[in-house]
C-alpha cells in the first residue's frame, strides 16, 4: 500500500465515475497526452483505455515513478521530474492534450507558468485540470465579483475556460479537506498580444495589491501620473481593481509595454 505524501499534494482519485467523466471530456483517441502527477496511475489507466497515440507523464515522486514503470511498462513515457522545471515548449513538437489532478499546493504556479511561457504556437490543444474549488472559482471569476483578480485575468487572457463539475472529497484517497472542481481549457484564437507577458503579471500585481483601494494610486505608479492612457481607455480612476474587465487589463499591459519600449 502506497503511503500518500502530503508535501507532494498526494490525494489519489478513486471514484470510477469521476475518472470516466474526466476522460470523456474530450476525444483522445490517437492523440498525444501529457498527464501531470499520475501518482498511482488511476487516471492513467482510464486514459489508456481510450487508445491515445502516446502518453507522457511527469511525476516528481521517485517511488511512484518506479511503481508506474512496473505497472505500465512501455505504455508510458515517464519523466521523473518536477513539472515546474520542464519547458513544455521544447519537449512537445506536436500539440498535446493535458490531464492533471494537480498537486493543489502548486496548481496555480503550474498554470501561470504555462500561460506566461506560451509561444506564438501553443504546445497544447486543451487542458483538463482538477483544482481546489476555491482556486477554480478564482480562475473562472468574472469582473465585478469578489473572486476576480490576477489569476482570473492571467488565465482568461489566452484561454477559454469551462467548469465541468465540482467534486466532493470522498472521490479521493486520502480525502482532502476541501471540495475540488474540474476545469476544461482551450486556447483562444484572438487575444491582445504582448511582447513580454510578464508585463500583464506586473500590471495586475500592482493594481490588485490593494484591491479595496481606488485605481488612481496604482495607475499613477505605473504610468508616472500621465493621464493619456486612462483617457484613451476611458478608465474611471475612482473605481476599484475588480471593476475593470479582462480586456481593459490586457490593454493596460499593452500600453505599459509600449511606454517602456
Ligand atoms: N493523478 C493521480 C490521481 O488522480 O490519482 C494523483 C494526483 S495527486 C493530487 C498529485 C500528484 O502530483 C502526485 O502523484 C504527486 O506526487 C505529483 N506531484 C506533486 N508535485 C509535483 C511536481 N512538482 N511535479 C510533478 N509531479 C508532482
Tab-separated table of C-alpha atoms and ligand atoms in Angstrom:
chain	number	residue	atom	x	y	z
A	1	UNK	CA	0.000	0.000	0.000
A	2	UNK	CA	1.423	3.371	-1.018
A	3	UNK	CA	1.528	5.983	1.729
A	4	UNK	CA	0.385	9.377	0.393
A	5	UNK	CA	2.815	12.267	0.880
A	6	UNK	CA	1.110	15.461	1.961
A	7	UNK	CA	4.104	17.566	0.888
A	8	UNK	CA	3.522	16.459	-2.738
A	9	UNK	CA	-0.234	17.063	-2.569
A	10	UNK	CA	-0.985	13.363	-2.979
A	11	UNK	CA	-4.744	12.759	-2.969
A	12	UNK	CA	-5.428	9.923	-5.359
A	13	UNK	CA	-8.666	9.817	-7.342
A	14	UNK	CA	-10.576	6.620	-6.620
A	15	UNK	CA	-14.115	7.364	-7.827
A	16	UNK	CA	-14.652	5.394	-11.056
A	17	UNK	CA	-17.483	7.642	-12.288
A	18	UNK	CA	-15.304	10.733	-11.953
A	19	UNK	CA	-12.342	9.012	-13.647
A	20	UNK	CA	-14.656	8.065	-16.516
A	21	UNK	CA	-16.086	11.580	-16.690
A	22	UNK	CA	-12.633	13.182	-16.880
A	23	UNK	CA	-11.562	11.062	-19.829
A	24	UNK	CA	-14.894	11.621	-21.609
A	25	UNK	CA	-14.491	15.407	-21.725
A	26	UNK	CA	-12.604	15.431	-24.985
A	27	UNK	CA	-11.794	12.853	-27.655
A	28	UNK	CA	-8.299	11.490	-27.019
A	29	UNK	CA	-8.167	8.548	-29.417
A	30	UNK	CA	-4.869	8.713	-31.358
A	31	UNK	CA	-3.918	11.937	-29.574
A	32	UNK	CA	-0.715	12.681	-27.681
A	33	UNK	CA	-1.408	13.004	-23.973
A	34	UNK	CA	0.537	14.566	-21.132
A	35	UNK	CA	-0.526	13.688	-17.608
A	36	UNK	CA	0.816	15.763	-14.735
A	37	UNK	CA	1.301	13.905	-11.454
A	38	UNK	CA	-0.060	10.471	-12.409
A	39	UNK	CA	0.539	9.198	-8.859
A	40	UNK	CA	-0.621	5.588	-8.590
A	41	UNK	CA	-1.848	5.649	-12.195
A	42	UNK	CA	-5.616	5.599	-11.572
A	43	UNK	CA	-6.387	8.295	-14.132
A	44	UNK	CA	-3.621	6.970	-16.396
A	45	UNK	CA	-5.430	3.608	-16.691
A	46	UNK	CA	-8.628	5.356	-17.786
A	47	UNK	CA	-6.714	7.459	-20.316
A	48	UNK	CA	-5.069	4.323	-21.739
A	49	UNK	CA	-8.481	2.684	-22.230
A	50	UNK	CA	-9.312	5.410	-24.760
A	51	UNK	CA	-6.409	4.428	-27.027
A	52	UNK	CA	-4.316	7.579	-27.226
A	53	UNK	CA	-1.332	7.589	-29.588
A	54	UNK	CA	1.190	8.215	-26.825
A	55	UNK	CA	1.178	9.205	-23.136
A	56	UNK	CA	3.845	11.248	-21.425
A	57	UNK	CA	3.628	11.501	-17.642
A	58	UNK	CA	5.544	13.825	-15.341
A	59	UNK	CA	5.829	12.541	-11.767
A	60	UNK	CA	8.151	14.050	-9.174
A	61	UNK	CA	7.909	11.249	-6.599
A	62	UNK	CA	10.684	8.697	-7.334
A	63	UNK	CA	8.830	5.759	-5.736
A	64	UNK	CA	5.645	6.474	-7.659
A	65	UNK	CA	7.596	6.882	-10.906
A	66	UNK	CA	9.172	3.454	-10.346
A	67	UNK	CA	5.813	1.963	-9.461
A	68	UNK	CA	4.348	3.358	-12.703
A	69	UNK	CA	7.192	1.812	-14.676
A	70	UNK	CA	6.438	-1.590	-13.164
A	71	UNK	CA	2.701	-1.222	-13.613
A	72	UNK	CA	2.547	0.150	-17.170
A	73	UNK	CA	5.878	-0.946	-18.622
A	74	UNK	CA	6.458	0.644	-22.055
A	75	UNK	CA	2.926	2.014	-22.382
A	76	UNK	CA	4.045	5.342	-20.871
A	77	UNK	CA	6.910	7.766	-21.357
A	78	UNK	CA	7.740	8.550	-17.751
A	79	UNK	CA	9.504	11.785	-16.883
A	80	UNK	CA	10.568	11.509	-13.256
A	81	UNK	CA	10.963	15.229	-12.572
A	82	UNK	CA	9.389	18.405	-11.229
A	83	UNK	CA	6.813	19.781	-13.686
A	84	UNK	CA	7.840	23.322	-12.738
A	85	UNK	CA	11.332	22.680	-14.116
A	86	UNK	CA	10.216	21.388	-17.509
A	87	UNK	CA	9.982	23.519	-20.630
A	88	UNK	CA	6.989	22.059	-22.454
A	89	UNK	CA	7.622	24.343	-25.448
A	90	UNK	CA	10.818	22.387	-26.129
A	91	UNK	CA	9.526	18.961	-25.134
A	92	UNK	CA	6.467	18.893	-27.382
A	93	UNK	CA	6.708	19.458	-31.103
A	94	UNK	CA	3.144	18.195	-31.686
A	95	UNK	CA	0.197	19.541	-29.730
A	96	UNK	CA	-0.798	17.527	-26.687
A	97	UNK	CA	-3.901	17.195	-24.512
A	98	UNK	CA	-3.013	17.697	-20.863
A	99	UNK	CA	-4.688	15.918	-17.964
A	100	UNK	CA	-3.898	16.560	-14.338
A	101	UNK	CA	-5.349	16.041	-10.940
A	102	UNK	CA	-2.859	18.674	-9.890
A	103	UNK	CA	-0.978	18.818	-6.597
A	104	UNK	CA	-3.006	21.629	-5.007
A	105	UNK	CA	-0.041	23.341	-3.332
A	106	UNK	CA	1.439	24.268	-6.733
A	107	UNK	CA	-1.575	24.186	-9.073
A	108	UNK	CA	-1.709	27.940	-9.751
A	109	UNK	CA	2.058	28.067	-10.177
A	110	UNK	CA	1.891	25.340	-12.845
A	111	UNK	CA	-0.940	27.011	-14.760
A	112	UNK	CA	0.561	30.518	-14.571
A	113	UNK	CA	3.917	29.172	-15.761
A	114	UNK	CA	2.288	27.565	-18.798
A	115	UNK	CA	0.373	30.716	-19.741
A	116	UNK	CA	3.225	33.154	-19.214
A	117	UNK	CA	5.640	30.944	-21.209
A	118	UNK	CA	3.306	30.268	-24.149
A	119	UNK	CA	4.884	30.914	-27.515
A	120	UNK	CA	3.128	32.038	-30.704
A	121	UNK	CA	2.110	28.453	-31.350
A	122	UNK	CA	0.552	26.683	-28.333
A	123	UNK	CA	2.117	23.361	-27.283
A	124	UNK	CA	-1.258	22.058	-26.090
A	125	UNK	CA	-4.619	21.528	-27.709
A	126	UNK	CA	-6.556	21.592	-24.450
A	127	UNK	CA	-6.139	21.180	-20.689
A	128	UNK	CA	-8.325	19.068	-18.395
A	129	UNK	CA	-7.307	20.013	-14.871
A	130	UNK	CA	-8.518	19.497	-11.344
A	131	UNK	CA	-8.149	22.285	-8.776
A	132	UNK	CA	-9.216	23.023	-5.266
A	133	UNK	CA	-12.741	24.514	-5.745
A	134	UNK	CA	-11.784	27.817	-4.160
A	135	UNK	CA	-8.921	28.189	-6.682
A	136	UNK	CA	-11.121	27.143	-9.621
A	137	UNK	CA	-13.663	29.799	-8.558
A	138	UNK	CA	-10.915	32.423	-8.733
A	139	UNK	CA	-9.743	31.180	-12.133
A	140	UNK	CA	-13.195	31.468	-13.731
A	141	UNK	CA	-14.338	34.600	-11.862
A	142	UNK	CA	-15.831	37.464	-13.876
A	143	UNK	CA	-15.107	41.131	-13.200
A	144	UNK	CA	-17.200	42.928	-10.563
A	145	UNK	CA	-17.127	39.841	-8.351
A	146	UNK	CA	-15.103	39.266	-5.187
A	147	UNK	CA	-13.231	36.242	-6.608
A	148	UNK	CA	-11.994	38.203	-9.625
A	149	UNK	CA	-8.298	39.031	-9.550
A	150	UNK	CA	-4.855	38.428	-11.045
A	151	UNK	CA	-5.389	34.709	-11.507
A	152	UNK	CA	-8.676	35.219	-13.415
A	153	UNK	CA	-7.072	37.791	-15.690
A	154	UNK	CA	-3.906	35.820	-16.462
A	155	UNK	CA	-5.793	32.559	-17.079
A	156	UNK	CA	-8.551	34.066	-19.228
A	157	UNK	CA	-6.134	36.158	-21.296
A	158	UNK	CA	-5.274	33.352	-23.744
A	159	UNK	CA	-7.681	30.581	-22.737
A	160	UNK	CA	-11.390	29.835	-22.845
A	161	UNK	CA	-12.324	28.132	-19.588
A	162	UNK	CA	-15.327	25.999	-18.678
A	163	UNK	CA	-16.175	24.428	-15.343
A	164	UNK	CA	-17.104	20.768	-15.873
A	165	UNK	CA	-18.194	19.854	-12.341
A	166	UNK	CA	-17.447	20.088	-8.637
A	167	UNK	CA	-16.116	17.006	-6.874
A	168	UNK	CA	-16.567	16.037	-3.240
A	169	UNK	CA	-13.646	14.928	-1.004
A	170	UNK	CA	-14.972	11.338	-0.943
A	171	UNK	CA	-13.782	10.833	-4.548
A	172	UNK	CA	-10.154	10.871	-3.337
A	173	UNK	CA	-7.911	8.861	-1.051
A	174	UNK	CA	-6.850	10.273	1.329
A	175	UNK	CA	-9.834	12.647	1.448
A	176	UNK	CA	-8.789	16.293	1.056
A	177	UNK	CA	-10.357	18.807	3.460
A	178	UNK	CA	-11.868	20.836	0.611
A	179	UNK	CA	-14.082	20.401	-2.448
A	180	UNK	CA	-12.480	20.232	-5.887
A	181	UNK	CA	-13.501	21.416	-9.367
A	182	UNK	CA	-12.666	20.128	-12.784
A	183	UNK	CA	-11.921	22.756	-15.444
A	184	UNK	CA	-11.545	22.453	-19.209
A	185	UNK	CA	-9.344	24.977	-21.035
A	186	UNK	CA	-8.768	25.543	-24.703
A	187	UNK	CA	-6.777	28.243	-26.482
A	188	UNK	CA	-8.407	31.460	-27.674
A	189	UNK	CA	-7.850	32.457	-31.275
A	190	UNK	CA	-7.895	36.173	-30.528
A	191	UNK	CA	-6.247	37.887	-27.617
A	192	UNK	CA	-4.142	41.014	-27.094
A	193	UNK	CA	-0.538	40.166	-27.964
A	194	UNK	CA	2.191	41.258	-25.574
A	195	UNK	CA	5.941	41.133	-26.237
A	196	UNK	CA	6.547	40.204	-22.642
A	197	UNK	CA	3.632	38.541	-20.793
A	198	UNK	CA	5.363	39.388	-17.520
A	199	UNK	CA	4.034	42.907	-18.080
A	200	UNK	CA	0.495	41.607	-17.572
A	201	UNK	CA	1.676	39.937	-14.372
A	202	UNK	CA	3.232	43.202	-13.237
A	203	UNK	CA	0.263	45.419	-14.115
A	204	UNK	CA	-2.226	43.118	-12.375
A	205	UNK	CA	0.060	42.719	-9.368
A	206	UNK	CA	0.275	46.468	-8.875
A	207	UNK	CA	-3.459	47.043	-9.365
A	208	UNK	CA	-4.578	44.181	-7.133
A	209	UNK	CA	-2.028	44.898	-4.439
A	210	UNK	CA	-4.696	46.882	-2.648
A	211	UNK	CA	-7.909	45.555	-4.052
A	212	UNK	CA	-10.200	47.711	-1.896
A	213	UNK	CA	-8.500	50.988	-2.837
A	214	UNK	CA	-9.250	53.187	-5.867
A	215	UNK	CA	-7.412	52.649	-9.154
A	216	UNK	CA	-5.790	56.078	-9.023
A	217	UNK	CA	-2.699	55.251	-6.967
A	218	UNK	CA	-1.596	52.085	-8.809
A	219	UNK	CA	-2.380	53.731	-12.155
A	220	UNK	CA	-0.155	56.701	-11.317
A	221	UNK	CA	2.576	54.355	-10.107
A	222	UNK	CA	2.612	52.519	-13.444
A	223	UNK	CA	2.138	55.484	-15.771
A	224	UNK	CA	4.018	58.146	-13.768
A	225	UNK	CA	0.872	60.197	-13.284
A	226	UNK	CA	0.328	60.657	-17.042
A	227	UNK	CA	-3.450	60.590	-17.777
A	228	UNK	CA	-3.129	59.812	-21.518
A	229	UNK	CA	-3.651	56.064	-21.209
A	230	UNK	CA	-6.602	56.274	-18.833
A	231	UNK	CA	-8.252	58.847	-21.109
A	232	UNK	CA	-7.636	56.671	-24.166
A	233	UNK	CA	-9.067	53.572	-22.435
A	234	UNK	CA	-11.833	55.606	-20.754
A	235	UNK	CA	-10.959	54.351	-17.286
A	236	UNK	CA	-12.594	55.969	-14.284
A	237	UNK	CA	-9.800	56.031	-11.684
A	238	UNK	CA	-12.245	56.194	-8.787
A	239	UNK	CA	-13.295	52.607	-9.463
A	240	UNK	CA	-11.708	49.590	-7.689
A	241	UNK	CA	-9.446	46.971	-9.344
A	242	UNK	CA	-12.231	44.389	-9.559
A	243	UNK	CA	-14.361	46.764	-11.678
A	244	UNK	CA	-12.067	46.643	-14.744
A	245	UNK	CA	-12.667	43.815	-17.179
A	246	UNK	CA	-10.102	41.446	-18.701
A	247	UNK	CA	-9.850	43.400	-21.948
A	248	UNK	CA	-9.006	46.620	-20.092
A	249	UNK	CA	-6.236	44.941	-18.084
A	250	UNK	CA	-4.742	43.479	-21.266
A	251	UNK	CA	-4.876	46.927	-22.912
A	252	UNK	CA	-3.256	48.486	-19.840
A	253	UNK	CA	-0.431	45.927	-20.056
A	254	UNK	CA	-0.071	46.664	-23.779
A	255	UNK	CA	0.159	50.424	-23.162
A	256	UNK	CA	2.578	49.897	-20.286
A	257	UNK	CA	4.763	47.760	-22.550
A	258	UNK	CA	4.692	50.371	-25.341
A	259	UNK	CA	5.688	53.091	-22.953
A	260	UNK	CA	8.819	51.191	-21.972
A	261	UNK	CA	9.929	50.056	-25.427
B	1	LIG	N1	-3.244	11.695	-10.838
B	1	LIG	C1	-3.273	10.956	-9.614
B	1	LIG	C2	-4.688	10.623	-9.236
B	1	LIG	O1	-5.568	11.364	-9.652
B	1	LIG	O2	-4.924	9.659	-8.512
B	1	LIG	C3	-2.544	11.680	-8.480
B	1	LIG	C4	-2.887	13.107	-8.231
B	1	LIG	S1	-2.186	13.811	-6.791
B	1	LIG	C5	-3.370	15.058	-6.412
B	1	LIG	C6	-0.847	14.825	-7.391
B	1	LIG	C7	0.327	14.074	-7.992
B	1	LIG	O3	1.311	15.015	-8.442
B	1	LIG	C8	1.070	13.156	-7.008
B	1	LIG	O4	1.313	11.929	-7.633
B	1	LIG	C9	2.393	13.881	-6.718
B	1	LIG	O5	3.455	13.021	-6.394
B	1	LIG	C10	2.624	14.610	-8.032
B	1	LIG	N2	3.448	15.831	-7.893
B	1	LIG	C11	3.498	16.686	-6.841
B	1	LIG	N3	4.326	17.718	-7.103
B	1	LIG	C12	4.793	17.510	-8.366
B	1	LIG	C13	5.692	18.225	-9.207
B	1	LIG	N4	6.257	19.373	-8.801
B	1	LIG	N5	5.969	17.733	-10.432
B	1	LIG	C14	5.386	16.571	-10.855
B	1	LIG	N6	4.533	15.849	-10.103
B	1	LIG	C15	4.222	16.312	-8.886
